[in-house]
Short mmCIF file of N, CA and C in Angstrom, two decimals:
data_model
loop_
_atom_site.label_atom_id
_atom_site.label_comp_id
_atom_site.label_asym_id
_atom_site.label_seq_id
_atom_site.Cartn_x
_atom_site.Cartn_y
_atom_site.Cartn_z
N MET A 1 57.09 196.67 -137.27
CA MET A 1 57.60 196.48 -138.92
C MET A 1 59.29 196.69 -139.01
N LYS A 2 59.67 197.68 -138.42
CA LYS A 2 60.72 197.88 -138.40
C LYS A 2 61.90 196.47 -137.83
N TRP A 3 61.00 195.80 -136.51
CA TRP A 3 61.72 194.81 -136.27
C TRP A 3 61.68 193.69 -136.80
N ALA A 4 60.49 193.12 -137.79
CA ALA A 4 60.61 192.35 -138.22
C ALA A 4 61.83 192.26 -139.53
N ALA A 5 61.70 193.43 -140.24
CA ALA A 5 62.84 194.19 -141.46
C ALA A 5 63.99 193.64 -140.47
N LEU A 6 64.45 193.94 -139.32
CA LEU A 6 66.00 193.02 -138.62
C LEU A 6 66.10 191.83 -138.53
N GLN A 7 65.26 191.67 -138.51
CA GLN A 7 64.92 189.95 -138.27
C GLN A 7 65.61 189.02 -139.51
N ASP A 8 64.86 189.56 -140.77
CA ASP A 8 65.13 189.56 -141.89
C ASP A 8 66.48 190.15 -142.36
N ALA A 9 66.76 190.94 -141.74
CA ALA A 9 68.57 191.19 -142.02
C ALA A 9 69.60 190.52 -141.32
N ALA A 10 69.03 190.11 -140.27
CA ALA A 10 70.02 189.20 -139.43
C ALA A 10 70.03 187.59 -140.27
N GLY A 11 68.91 187.30 -140.42
CA GLY A 11 68.82 185.89 -141.67
C GLY A 11 69.82 186.31 -142.63
N ALA A 12 69.68 187.45 -143.50
CA ALA A 12 70.45 187.48 -144.27
C ALA A 12 72.34 187.80 -143.65
N VAL A 13 72.68 187.87 -142.91
CA VAL A 13 73.78 188.46 -142.70
C VAL A 13 74.08 186.69 -142.31
N ALA A 14 73.30 185.94 -141.57
CA ALA A 14 73.56 184.43 -141.30
C ALA A 14 73.96 184.08 -142.42
N ALA A 15 73.28 184.00 -143.50
CA ALA A 15 73.73 183.70 -144.52
C ALA A 15 74.66 184.14 -144.97
N LEU A 16 75.35 185.03 -145.44
CA LEU A 16 76.76 185.54 -145.25
C LEU A 16 77.83 185.15 -144.50
N ALA A 17 77.63 184.75 -143.39
CA ALA A 17 78.35 184.31 -142.30
C ALA A 17 78.19 182.83 -142.40
N GLY A 18 77.74 182.26 -143.33
CA GLY A 18 77.52 180.63 -143.41
C GLY A 18 76.90 179.72 -142.19
N CYS A 19 75.72 180.72 -141.30
CA CYS A 19 75.58 179.74 -140.81
C CYS A 19 73.80 180.00 -140.68
N ALA A 20 72.79 179.39 -139.74
CA ALA A 20 71.53 179.78 -140.02
C ALA A 20 71.37 180.34 -138.61
N LEU A 21 70.12 180.76 -138.32
CA LEU A 21 69.75 181.53 -137.69
C LEU A 21 68.71 180.41 -136.83
N ASP A 22 68.24 180.59 -135.70
CA ASP A 22 67.33 179.80 -135.09
C ASP A 22 65.90 180.29 -135.40
N ARG A 23 64.66 179.60 -135.61
CA ARG A 23 63.58 180.26 -135.81
C ARG A 23 63.70 181.18 -134.70
N PRO A 24 63.04 182.31 -134.70
CA PRO A 24 62.47 183.14 -133.42
C PRO A 24 61.56 182.29 -133.03
N GLY A 25 61.86 182.89 -131.45
CA GLY A 25 61.06 182.58 -130.34
C GLY A 25 60.02 183.16 -129.93
N ALA A 26 58.72 182.97 -128.66
CA ALA A 26 58.06 183.65 -128.76
C ALA A 26 58.16 185.40 -128.57
N GLU A 27 59.23 185.45 -127.60
CA GLU A 27 59.94 186.33 -126.84
C GLU A 27 60.25 187.21 -128.25
N VAL A 28 60.75 186.92 -129.30
CA VAL A 28 61.18 187.56 -130.41
C VAL A 28 59.92 188.03 -131.27
N ARG A 29 58.77 186.99 -131.58
CA ARG A 29 57.89 187.60 -131.80
C ARG A 29 56.81 188.21 -131.12
N ASN A 30 56.66 188.42 -130.22
CA ASN A 30 55.53 189.06 -128.99
C ASN A 30 56.76 190.57 -128.87
N PHE A 31 57.68 190.66 -129.18
CA PHE A 31 58.47 191.83 -128.60
C PHE A 31 57.86 193.17 -129.02
N PRO A 32 57.33 193.38 -130.56
CA PRO A 32 56.72 195.02 -130.55
C PRO A 32 55.63 194.92 -129.68
N ALA A 33 54.83 193.73 -130.05
CA ALA A 33 53.28 193.79 -129.02
C ALA A 33 53.47 194.38 -127.51
N GLN A 34 54.56 194.15 -127.02
CA GLN A 34 54.94 193.84 -125.36
C GLN A 34 55.41 195.53 -125.84
N ILE A 35 56.12 196.03 -125.95
CA ILE A 35 56.98 197.35 -126.08
C ILE A 35 56.03 198.36 -126.56
N ARG A 36 54.65 198.27 -127.66
CA ARG A 36 53.65 198.98 -127.58
C ARG A 36 52.13 198.89 -125.85
N ASN A 37 52.94 198.00 -125.10
CA ASN A 37 51.86 198.45 -124.46
C ASN A 37 52.60 198.46 -123.22
N ALA A 38 54.11 198.70 -123.04
CA ALA A 38 54.87 199.44 -122.01
C ALA A 38 54.79 200.84 -122.54
N SER A 39 55.34 201.47 -121.40
CA SER A 39 55.08 203.20 -121.32
C SER A 39 56.21 203.80 -120.74
N GLY A 40 56.47 205.11 -120.79
CA GLY A 40 57.16 205.63 -120.62
C GLY A 40 58.62 205.21 -120.79
N TRP A 41 59.95 205.42 -119.90
CA TRP A 41 60.80 205.55 -120.74
C TRP A 41 61.17 204.09 -121.12
N ARG A 42 60.51 203.11 -120.79
CA ARG A 42 60.85 201.73 -121.16
C ARG A 42 60.47 201.23 -122.67
N ARG A 43 59.30 201.96 -123.12
CA ARG A 43 59.06 202.50 -124.40
C ARG A 43 60.35 203.12 -125.61
N GLN A 44 60.09 203.95 -124.75
CA GLN A 44 61.26 205.34 -125.44
C GLN A 44 62.45 204.50 -126.02
N GLN A 45 62.65 204.55 -124.48
CA GLN A 45 64.53 203.15 -124.83
C GLN A 45 64.17 202.06 -125.51
N ALA A 46 63.24 201.59 -125.70
CA ALA A 46 63.27 200.45 -126.71
C ALA A 46 63.01 200.58 -128.30
N GLU A 47 62.19 201.67 -128.56
CA GLU A 47 62.08 202.56 -129.85
C GLU A 47 63.30 203.19 -130.13
N ASN A 48 64.14 203.41 -129.67
CA ASN A 48 65.79 204.52 -130.03
C ASN A 48 66.18 203.36 -130.19
N GLY A 49 66.24 202.05 -129.38
CA GLY A 49 67.14 200.86 -129.26
C GLY A 49 67.19 200.29 -130.71
N VAL A 50 65.51 200.40 -131.31
CA VAL A 50 65.53 199.31 -132.32
C VAL A 50 65.96 200.40 -133.79
N THR A 51 65.74 201.62 -133.34
CA THR A 51 66.37 202.55 -134.53
C THR A 51 67.48 202.54 -134.75
N ASP A 52 68.55 202.23 -133.19
CA ASP A 52 69.71 202.28 -133.57
C ASP A 52 70.18 200.90 -134.31
N LEU A 53 69.42 199.78 -133.98
CA LEU A 53 69.91 198.35 -134.46
C LEU A 53 69.84 198.19 -136.19
N ALA A 54 68.84 198.91 -136.72
CA ALA A 54 68.82 199.14 -137.97
C ALA A 54 69.21 199.95 -138.18
N ALA A 55 70.03 201.03 -138.08
CA ALA A 55 70.86 201.77 -138.59
C ALA A 55 72.48 200.87 -138.56
N ILE A 56 72.63 199.99 -137.70
CA ILE A 56 73.72 199.39 -137.76
C ILE A 56 73.71 198.08 -138.85
N MET A 57 72.33 197.71 -138.72
CA MET A 57 72.44 196.59 -139.39
C MET A 57 72.27 197.26 -141.25
N GLU A 58 71.55 197.84 -141.46
CA GLU A 58 71.45 198.61 -142.74
C GLU A 58 72.77 199.11 -143.07
N ALA A 59 73.85 199.58 -142.22
CA ALA A 59 75.25 199.95 -143.12
C ALA A 59 75.95 198.61 -142.99
N GLY A 60 76.19 197.91 -141.82
CA GLY A 60 76.62 196.56 -141.84
C GLY A 60 76.16 195.52 -143.22
N LEU A 61 74.74 195.50 -143.41
CA LEU A 61 74.65 194.84 -144.49
C LEU A 61 75.04 195.06 -145.82
N ALA A 62 75.16 196.52 -145.81
CA ALA A 62 75.63 196.99 -147.32
C ALA A 62 77.05 196.81 -147.58
N ALA A 63 77.81 196.81 -146.16
CA ALA A 63 79.02 196.68 -146.38
C ALA A 63 79.70 195.07 -146.71
N LEU A 64 78.87 194.18 -146.22
CA LEU A 64 78.97 192.86 -146.24
C LEU A 64 78.64 192.57 -147.83
N LEU A 65 77.68 193.03 -148.25
CA LEU A 65 77.22 192.95 -149.45
C LEU A 65 78.11 193.15 -150.63
N SER A 66 78.73 194.66 -150.41
CA SER A 66 79.75 194.90 -150.90
C SER A 66 80.42 194.26 -151.27
N VAL A 67 81.78 193.91 -149.90
CA VAL A 67 82.66 192.56 -149.79
C VAL A 67 82.47 191.79 -151.15
N ASN A 68 81.03 191.15 -150.39
CA ASN A 68 80.88 189.59 -151.36
C ASN A 68 80.37 189.73 -152.53
N ALA A 69 80.36 191.09 -153.28
CA ALA A 69 80.08 191.53 -154.62
C ALA A 69 81.71 191.37 -154.92
N ARG A 70 82.80 192.10 -154.50
CA ARG A 70 83.55 191.91 -154.96
C ARG A 70 84.32 190.33 -154.99
N GLY A 71 84.17 189.24 -154.35
CA GLY A 71 84.46 188.48 -154.62
C GLY A 71 85.23 187.61 -153.03
N ALA A 72 85.79 188.74 -152.28
CA ALA A 72 85.91 188.44 -150.90
C ALA A 72 85.35 187.91 -149.66
N ASP A 73 85.99 187.06 -148.97
CA ASP A 73 85.30 186.30 -148.00
C ASP A 73 84.84 186.85 -146.91
N ALA A 74 83.14 187.45 -147.06
CA ALA A 74 82.58 188.34 -146.42
C ALA A 74 82.24 187.35 -144.88
N ALA A 75 82.66 185.84 -144.43
CA ALA A 75 82.04 185.07 -143.53
C ALA A 75 82.67 185.93 -141.92
N PRO A 76 83.97 186.42 -142.09
CA PRO A 76 84.70 186.68 -140.68
C PRO A 76 83.77 188.02 -140.21
N ALA A 77 83.33 188.98 -140.73
CA ALA A 77 82.79 190.11 -140.87
C ALA A 77 81.39 189.73 -140.61
N ALA A 78 80.76 189.16 -141.31
CA ALA A 78 79.29 188.50 -141.25
C ALA A 78 78.87 188.19 -139.48
N SER A 79 80.01 187.19 -139.44
CA SER A 79 79.75 186.49 -138.09
C SER A 79 80.01 187.63 -136.46
N ALA A 80 80.90 188.45 -136.84
CA ALA A 80 81.00 189.57 -135.99
C ALA A 80 79.64 190.26 -135.94
N LEU A 81 79.17 190.68 -136.79
CA LEU A 81 78.06 191.64 -137.13
C LEU A 81 76.88 190.68 -136.73
N LEU A 82 76.54 189.48 -137.10
CA LEU A 82 75.81 188.75 -136.22
C LEU A 82 75.63 188.62 -134.89
N ARG A 83 76.89 188.27 -134.59
CA ARG A 83 76.99 188.24 -133.14
C ARG A 83 76.45 189.51 -131.94
N GLU A 84 77.08 190.85 -133.02
CA GLU A 84 76.92 192.31 -132.13
C GLU A 84 75.06 192.00 -132.30
N PHE A 85 74.22 191.61 -133.45
CA PHE A 85 73.13 192.16 -133.44
C PHE A 85 72.39 191.14 -132.54
N ILE A 86 72.77 189.53 -132.27
CA ILE A 86 72.04 189.21 -130.88
C ILE A 86 72.61 189.80 -129.78
N ALA A 87 73.38 190.22 -129.47
CA ALA A 87 73.69 190.64 -127.99
C ALA A 87 72.77 192.01 -127.90
N ALA A 88 72.79 192.93 -128.86
CA ALA A 88 71.69 193.73 -129.20
C ALA A 88 70.36 193.35 -129.09
N ARG A 89 69.75 192.47 -129.98
CA ARG A 89 68.91 191.98 -129.58
C ARG A 89 68.07 191.42 -128.17
N ASP A 90 69.22 190.54 -127.80
CA ASP A 90 68.75 190.17 -126.67
C ASP A 90 68.48 191.30 -125.10
N ALA A 91 69.89 192.61 -125.81
CA ALA A 91 69.59 193.77 -124.84
C ALA A 91 68.00 194.36 -124.91
N LEU A 92 67.80 194.58 -125.69
CA LEU A 92 66.40 194.73 -126.27
C LEU A 92 65.57 193.78 -125.38
N LEU A 93 65.34 193.02 -125.72
CA LEU A 93 64.43 191.70 -125.22
C LEU A 93 64.65 192.25 -123.58
N ALA A 94 65.37 192.06 -123.33
CA ALA A 94 65.49 192.31 -121.60
C ALA A 94 64.78 193.64 -121.24
N MET A 95 64.21 194.36 -122.12
CA MET A 95 63.82 195.65 -121.94
C MET A 95 61.98 195.23 -121.62
N ALA A 96 61.50 194.30 -122.63
CA ALA A 96 60.37 194.56 -122.40
C ALA A 96 59.84 193.61 -121.03
N PRO A 97 58.70 194.35 -120.93
CA PRO A 97 57.93 193.78 -119.43
C PRO A 97 57.21 192.59 -119.75
N PRO A 98 57.44 191.85 -118.62
CA PRO A 98 57.21 190.72 -118.42
C PRO A 98 55.68 190.46 -119.19
N SER A 99 55.33 189.27 -119.33
CA SER A 99 54.08 188.95 -120.23
C SER A 99 53.54 187.63 -119.52
N GLY A 100 51.95 187.40 -119.50
CA GLY A 100 52.00 186.41 -118.87
C GLY A 100 51.91 185.26 -120.00
N ALA A 101 51.38 183.99 -119.37
CA ALA A 101 51.80 182.44 -120.09
C ALA A 101 50.87 182.64 -121.76
N LEU A 102 50.18 183.63 -121.54
CA LEU A 102 49.01 183.65 -123.04
C LEU A 102 49.81 185.07 -124.03
N GLY A 103 50.86 185.43 -123.26
CA GLY A 103 51.67 186.49 -124.24
C GLY A 103 51.14 187.85 -123.36
N PRO A 104 51.47 188.89 -124.69
CA PRO A 104 51.20 190.30 -124.01
C PRO A 104 49.57 190.98 -125.01
N HIS A 105 48.81 191.32 -124.19
CA HIS A 105 48.59 191.72 -123.93
C HIS A 105 47.83 192.28 -125.52
N ARG A 106 46.77 191.72 -126.04
CA ARG A 106 46.26 192.42 -127.28
C ARG A 106 45.05 193.06 -127.33
N SER A 107 44.66 194.12 -128.33
CA SER A 107 43.35 194.31 -128.46
C SER A 107 42.94 195.09 -129.63
N ALA A 108 41.33 194.26 -129.91
CA ALA A 108 41.09 194.73 -131.67
C ALA A 108 41.02 195.95 -131.85
#
């Protein structure tokens, strides 16, 4: 749930930056399932990373909306936040265990 909200927040930041995010690829879409299947340190670190990234995006987006509401140009700050988001997201994605060609294991 938090992962999807992060992707939505990134889309809002991209809009404020005046650019568009690419559609999320399979690695982004499958990340929650892959981490659910992970164990030990990998799962704990990924969950902590998502929580940290959510806190950063929440505060950053609130600040950007405040700047925008005052009529100032939020695009440079939004671009910086978007770059930071992408770097953090990519680091989290690198923590996911490898999955096969069919994606992560899912059970009913």
